[in-house]
Amino acid sequence: METINTEALQADFDAFEISEELGFILNEPLMPVLSPHLLSNHRELRLAQLVLGFITMGYVWQDGQHAPAQILPKALAWPYWVVSRRLGLPPILTYADSVLANWKLKDPRGAMEIGNMDLIVSFPGGESCRGFFIVSLLVEMAASSGIMGALVVMHAMKTCDLSGVHMGLIKVNQSLRKMKETFKLMHNHVDPTVFHGTLRIFFSGWRDNPMLPRGLLYEGVSNEPILLSGGSAAQSSAIQCFDALLCVRHDDETGAYLTRMRDYMPPAHRQLIETLSALPPLRDFISSHSSSDLLQAYNTCVSALVDLRSYHLNTVTKYVIMPANKAQAMSCPLGGVRTVKGTGGSNPVVFLKGVRNATQRALILKRSPESKETEMSFITSTRKMMFSPLSICLTVCLFVSKMMKNLLDIFTWKPAGKMQ
């Protein structure tokens, strides 16, 4: 019998992917720790962040909301941590990942419209998953002209260019109106039952989440679990830009939450929000100039933002609150309805009502001519009363009476007796 050619045999093993010991079984299938150091530019890093984020959410929530993974394996945790540090983002799927960086055109020569767009990475949920992310993306697209308008306002304020401020505010208003109209597409492409029952769990984070109260342990990164919020519309850079421009002041708890959500935005977006927030208040600028056109343009923008937030509240009620209440009633007919938490960890209804009401308070209320006349009349009559002969006489009498009392107290003073 001829001696088997070992080299030839090894060549067969390699060519046909056969293991001498295991046959067709894959040797050591556990994924090795990948090195992200070969990623060289921003777009490559963002794509890696997107894919790692989807894999992480799928891994953590693969067994449902009641049995999440407690530990993210090192093979996934370490490269995710390195990539996120380089981008200045947290190692969890954010709105900037799943919405702003998760799209492609079916026909590269076609338009950016919902029929010609698809996702790079997806979750279970079929068309509802695609519709949710793509509609959210189109809403952000509608915000683009408003962001340009905010920049126009910012530069015009520096030179006290009233027409420039007015032009920028018109762009912001048109953009906000378009965002609301685009948002309505959600009802045509996303089924509430699928969204709540299948898709929504994959947005959940591990901060303020009773299923992961201590957070998630990133193996090979930290010895302690890390607390991070899930993706939500509160992480939209565009909306917070409009808040900053229009001087919307949120309540302490809500304001602190929204400020914390900026940590989940790309650093350059965060910087624009902070730049707009540091400007001299636009609201004061409008109030200090007697321009009815400017006042109307500003109030129209604020009203458009109120309308958008009211519509968002109604949409959340349809897609989150009502399905959650229905599911709880079916699982426990005699029990009370538990408070529904948002994917970011907040109570969505309380939060959204709060931000809407805060936006309404940013409106500059116009006073009627009658109220101004009444106020001026009151001030004039008060001044006349203060300096009339009668008021001066009464003031002098009170002063003299006080002095006489003090003198009497001095002359009638007696020393205290000696102690026994």
XYZ file of C-alpha atoms in Angstrom:
420
model
C 0.000 0.000 0.000
C 1.343 3.337 -1.007
C 2.111 5.912 1.696
C -0.549 8.618 1.758
C 0.818 11.976 0.719
C 0.352 14.085 3.859
C 0.703 17.365 1.987
C -1.928 16.355 -0.547
C -4.257 15.317 2.245
C -3.773 18.607 4.053
C -4.502 20.427 0.813
C -7.798 18.545 0.615
C -8.611 19.512 4.202
C -8.056 23.159 3.376
C -9.844 23.093 0.020
C -12.942 21.339 1.337
C -12.890 22.944 4.827
C -12.563 19.618 6.627
C -11.109 19.101 10.089
C -9.108 15.886 10.566
C -10.550 15.426 14.052
C -14.039 16.923 13.601
C -14.901 16.409 9.939
C -17.327 19.103 8.761
C -17.859 20.491 12.281
C -16.511 24.032 12.559
C -13.502 24.127 14.855
C -13.821 26.690 17.705
C -16.919 28.477 16.416
C -16.856 31.103 19.186
C -16.098 34.435 17.563
C -12.610 35.727 18.366
C -12.091 39.203 19.755
C -12.080 41.392 16.669
C -9.710 44.320 16.386
C -11.338 47.580 15.240
C -8.010 49.365 14.741
C -8.075 48.934 10.958
C -11.185 51.117 10.737
C -9.752 54.317 9.341
C -12.475 56.929 8.842
C -15.698 58.246 10.342
C -18.043 56.392 7.988
C -16.342 53.042 8.644
C -16.579 53.624 12.387
C -20.258 54.599 12.156
C -21.037 51.446 10.174
C -19.192 49.305 12.740
C -21.060 51.089 15.565
C -24.374 50.390 13.821
C -23.715 46.672 13.278
C -22.288 46.118 16.767
C -25.279 47.941 18.251
C -27.820 45.748 16.486
C -25.910 42.570 17.411
C -25.746 43.724 21.051
C -29.480 44.452 21.284
C -30.304 41.152 19.615
C -28.033 39.277 22.030
C -29.326 40.972 25.194
C -33.053 40.664 24.347
C -33.073 37.416 22.348
C -35.079 35.591 25.040
C -37.575 38.409 25.578
C -37.963 41.213 28.083
C -38.217 38.928 31.124
C -34.940 37.067 30.528
C -32.304 39.513 29.265
C -28.633 38.578 29.136
C -26.713 39.936 32.121
C -23.256 39.844 30.491
C -22.139 40.996 27.039
C -19.337 38.598 25.907
C -15.870 40.040 25.486
C -15.813 39.138 21.775
C -18.599 41.694 21.324
C -18.106 44.042 24.283
C -14.464 44.941 23.686
C -14.601 46.009 19.996
C -17.907 47.800 20.667
C -16.310 49.734 23.511
C -13.270 50.709 21.417
C -15.346 51.850 18.425
C -17.778 53.825 20.572
C -14.912 55.575 22.411
C -13.419 56.660 19.080
C -16.771 58.091 18.000
C -17.598 59.733 21.325
C -20.784 57.658 21.611
C -21.907 55.144 24.260
C -21.710 51.385 23.507
C -25.458 50.913 23.034
C -27.743 51.303 20.020
C -28.649 54.993 19.828
C -31.066 57.027 17.714
C -28.044 58.314 15.772
C -27.166 54.704 14.875
C -30.524 53.081 14.147
C -32.098 56.085 12.355
C -29.426 58.470 11.061
C -26.894 55.845 9.903
C -29.073 52.875 8.925
C -30.340 53.448 5.393
C -29.546 52.724 1.759
C -31.188 53.371 -1.608
C -32.598 50.415 -3.514
C -31.898 52.303 -6.723
C -28.812 54.495 -6.205
C -30.039 56.798 -8.966
C -33.508 57.154 -7.432
C -34.891 59.651 -4.937
C -34.735 59.466 -1.148
C -38.352 58.441 -0.679
C -39.822 55.618 1.331
C -40.426 53.310 -1.641
C -36.774 53.505 -2.706
C -35.209 53.144 0.746
C -34.224 50.162 2.848
C -32.357 49.399 6.069
C -28.750 48.256 6.334
C -29.497 46.255 9.497
C -32.920 45.236 10.772
C -34.752 43.684 13.722
C -37.691 41.243 13.637
C -40.893 42.978 12.608
C -40.771 42.927 8.811
C -42.336 45.955 7.101
C -43.199 47.558 10.467
C -39.523 47.556 11.424
C -38.492 49.027 8.073
C -41.325 51.559 8.184
C -40.499 52.716 11.711
C -36.848 53.445 10.990
C -37.350 54.874 7.484
C -40.204 57.189 8.504
C -38.110 58.397 11.446
C -35.272 59.052 8.987
C -37.569 61.023 6.660
C -38.727 63.151 9.606
C -35.069 63.953 10.274
C -34.636 64.792 6.574
C -37.521 67.258 6.864
C -35.631 68.888 9.752
C -32.599 69.673 7.575
C -33.896 73.008 6.229
C -34.845 74.016 9.780
C -31.307 73.354 10.992
C -30.051 75.593 8.169
C -32.592 78.198 9.299
C -31.297 77.994 12.877
C -27.775 78.742 11.615
C -29.102 81.714 9.609
C -30.800 83.073 12.752
C -27.639 82.564 14.812
C -25.447 84.576 12.422
C -28.092 87.254 11.802
C -28.474 87.892 15.548
C -24.749 88.607 15.833
C -25.055 91.519 13.365
C -28.572 92.543 14.482
C -29.859 91.697 10.990
C -33.622 91.646 11.582
C -34.485 90.506 8.051
C -31.975 87.649 8.374
C -33.517 86.531 11.677
C -36.964 86.701 10.083
C -35.858 84.660 7.057
C -34.240 82.002 9.273
C -37.367 81.672 11.425
C -39.515 81.169 8.323
C -37.239 78.243 7.366
C -37.557 76.765 10.873
C -41.362 77.036 10.798
C -41.649 75.427 7.365
C -39.350 72.629 8.455
C -41.321 71.878 11.631
C -44.580 71.763 9.662
C -43.019 69.372 7.155
C -41.728 67.149 9.979
C -45.249 66.735 11.332
C -46.671 65.909 7.894
C -43.908 63.352 7.287
C -44.507 61.819 10.721
C -48.036 60.891 9.574
C -46.516 58.246 7.273
C -45.923 56.142 10.399
C -49.589 55.086 10.405
C -49.318 53.700 6.857
C -46.176 51.638 7.439
C -46.103 50.517 11.083
C -48.589 48.188 12.772
C -49.097 49.041 16.487
C -49.343 45.383 17.537
C -46.120 44.436 15.746
C -44.311 47.524 17.008
C -45.214 46.954 20.650
C -45.185 43.161 20.726
C -42.152 42.415 18.542
C -39.981 45.413 17.751
C -39.958 47.733 20.746
C -38.086 45.444 23.136
C -34.929 45.765 21.017
C -34.765 49.518 21.760
C -34.729 48.970 25.525
C -31.641 49.957 27.456
C -30.201 48.979 30.821
C -30.753 52.093 32.860
C -33.976 52.627 34.848
C -35.012 49.202 33.598
C -36.352 46.790 36.272
C -35.279 43.812 34.137
C -31.635 44.984 34.325
C -31.626 47.078 37.511
C -27.825 47.017 37.896
C -27.110 47.486 34.195
C -25.189 45.263 31.758
C -21.721 43.845 32.396
C -19.365 44.462 29.465
C -16.945 41.534 29.770
C -13.302 42.556 29.423
C -14.215 46.249 29.707
C -15.448 46.782 33.272
C -15.746 44.709 36.434
C -19.043 46.420 37.245
C -22.251 46.586 35.176
C -22.737 49.755 33.089
C -26.004 51.721 33.041
C -27.062 53.051 29.622
C -30.416 54.294 28.282
C -32.033 52.818 25.181
C -32.597 54.740 21.972
C -35.496 57.189 21.794
C -36.635 60.376 20.038
C -35.268 62.318 23.024
C -31.872 61.657 21.431
C -32.852 63.555 18.261
C -30.256 66.279 17.718
C -32.647 68.258 15.501
C -35.389 68.640 18.113
C -32.933 69.738 20.781
C -31.467 72.272 18.318
C -34.920 73.814 17.898
C -35.420 73.838 21.682
C -32.109 75.659 22.134
C -32.839 78.202 19.393
C -36.381 78.994 20.550
C -35.384 79.207 24.247
C -37.641 76.357 25.392
C -36.905 75.888 29.107
C -37.830 72.479 30.465
C -38.573 71.612 34.093
C -35.669 70.488 36.259
C -36.128 66.710 35.982
C -37.084 66.776 32.291
C -34.329 69.246 31.474
C -31.742 67.088 33.225
C -32.934 64.020 31.296
C -32.760 65.810 27.931
C -29.300 67.151 28.743
C -28.171 63.605 29.568
C -29.575 62.401 26.228
C -27.036 64.649 24.484
C -24.383 62.135 25.560
C -26.045 59.733 23.117
C -25.578 62.107 20.165
C -22.529 62.478 17.912
C -20.193 65.055 19.534
C -20.489 67.536 16.624
C -24.307 67.549 16.930
C -24.003 68.011 20.675
C -21.670 70.958 20.087
C -24.216 72.706 17.843
C -26.900 72.396 20.536
C -24.522 73.857 23.109
C -23.546 76.669 20.705
C -27.203 77.603 20.155
C -27.869 77.401 23.906
C -24.991 79.799 24.623
C -26.367 82.532 22.334
C -28.051 85.624 23.798
C -31.677 84.434 24.119
C -33.599 84.809 20.851
C -36.761 85.358 22.880
C -35.226 88.463 24.493
C -33.940 89.620 21.103
C -37.473 89.425 19.662
C -39.017 91.186 22.687
C -36.484 94.025 22.530
C -37.380 94.915 18.929
C -40.777 96.379 18.155
C -41.281 94.229 15.070
C -44.622 92.510 14.727
C -43.244 90.414 11.840
C -40.420 89.057 14.005
C -42.783 88.361 16.894
C -45.211 86.521 14.644
C -42.422 84.498 12.983
C -41.053 83.449 16.381
C -44.446 82.511 17.832
C -45.304 80.579 14.662
C -42.161 78.471 15.122
C -42.989 77.774 18.764
C -46.564 76.832 17.858
C -45.296 74.474 15.136
C -43.017 72.756 17.671
C -45.967 72.447 20.080
C -48.051 70.848 17.309
C -45.259 68.394 16.472
C -44.929 67.377 20.118
C -48.692 66.981 20.512
C -48.739 64.725 17.456
C -45.833 62.713 18.858
C -47.757 62.290 22.121
C -50.823 60.991 20.249
C -48.650 58.603 18.227
C -46.964 57.220 21.361
C -50.405 56.688 22.890
C -51.448 54.637 19.849
C -48.243 52.605 19.485
C -47.113 52.189 23.102
C -49.705 53.025 25.763
C -52.817 51.416 24.258
C -51.124 48.119 23.217
C -49.373 47.942 26.610
C -52.639 48.432 28.506
C -54.364 45.849 26.310
C -51.568 43.314 26.857
C -51.620 43.866 30.626
C -55.402 43.504 30.753
C -55.233 40.200 28.845
C -52.447 38.766 31.035
C -53.997 39.919 34.312
C -57.688 40.918 33.894
C -58.212 41.673 37.606
C -54.950 43.527 38.177
C -54.266 47.216 37.896
C -52.523 48.746 34.919
C -48.808 49.207 35.559
C -46.956 52.350 34.541
C -45.482 52.013 31.056
C -41.808 52.941 30.719
C -40.221 54.388 27.599
C -37.157 52.796 26.000
C -35.079 55.616 27.455
C -36.343 54.797 30.959
C -38.864 57.630 31.439
C -42.673 57.595 31.659
C -43.488 58.508 28.030
C -46.827 60.257 28.595
C -45.656 62.345 31.540
C -42.437 63.192 29.721
C -44.056 64.160 26.413
C -46.773 66.243 28.093
C -44.083 68.011 30.092
C -41.962 68.927 27.063
C -45.034 70.068 25.132
C -46.211 72.302 27.976
C -42.721 73.742 28.389
C -42.706 74.552 24.678
C -46.038 76.376 24.994
C -44.586 78.543 27.757
C -41.954 79.841 25.317
C -44.626 81.790 23.398
C -44.316 85.574 23.698
C -47.745 86.778 24.749
C -48.833 90.049 23.148
C -50.505 92.583 25.423
C -53.560 94.394 24.100
C -53.509 98.230 23.751
C -56.227 98.425 26.432
C -54.085 96.541 28.980
C -51.072 98.748 28.216
C -53.228 101.880 28.627
C -54.628 100.603 31.927
C -51.119 99.825 33.204
C -49.812 103.277 32.259
C -52.849 104.910 33.863
C -52.226 102.998 37.087
C -48.542 103.991 37.137
C -49.389 107.662 36.475
C -52.090 107.804 39.163
C -49.768 106.099 41.653
C -47.036 108.631 40.987
C -49.515 111.521 41.373
C -50.754 110.094 44.665
C -47.187 109.676 45.966
C -46.305 113.335 45.369
C -49.635 115.064 46.169
C -49.704 117.715 49.029
C -51.929 115.470 51.130
C -49.579 112.461 50.873
C -46.566 114.657 51.731
C -48.388 116.076 54.781
C -49.322 112.600 56.017
C -45.725 111.423 55.605
C -44.397 114.369 57.670
C -46.981 113.749 60.420
C -46.027 110.102 60.683
C -42.347 111.035 60.893
C -42.926 113.609 63.682
C -45.126 111.174 65.618
C -42.398 108.543 65.504
C -39.748 110.981 66.727
C -41.929 112.173 69.678
C -42.475 108.558 70.746
C -38.736 107.870 70.734
C -38.046 111.012 72.871
C -40.691 110.006 75.443
C -39.163 106.559 75.726
C -35.754 108.091 76.453
C -36.986 110.481 79.234
C -39.178 107.924 80.990
C -36.476 105.222 81.125
C -35.684 103.873 84.616
C -32.696 101.762 85.659
C -33.402 98.221 86.733
C -33.344 97.450 90.492
C -30.445 95.679 92.181
C -30.550 91.911 92.511
C -31.421 90.597 96.004
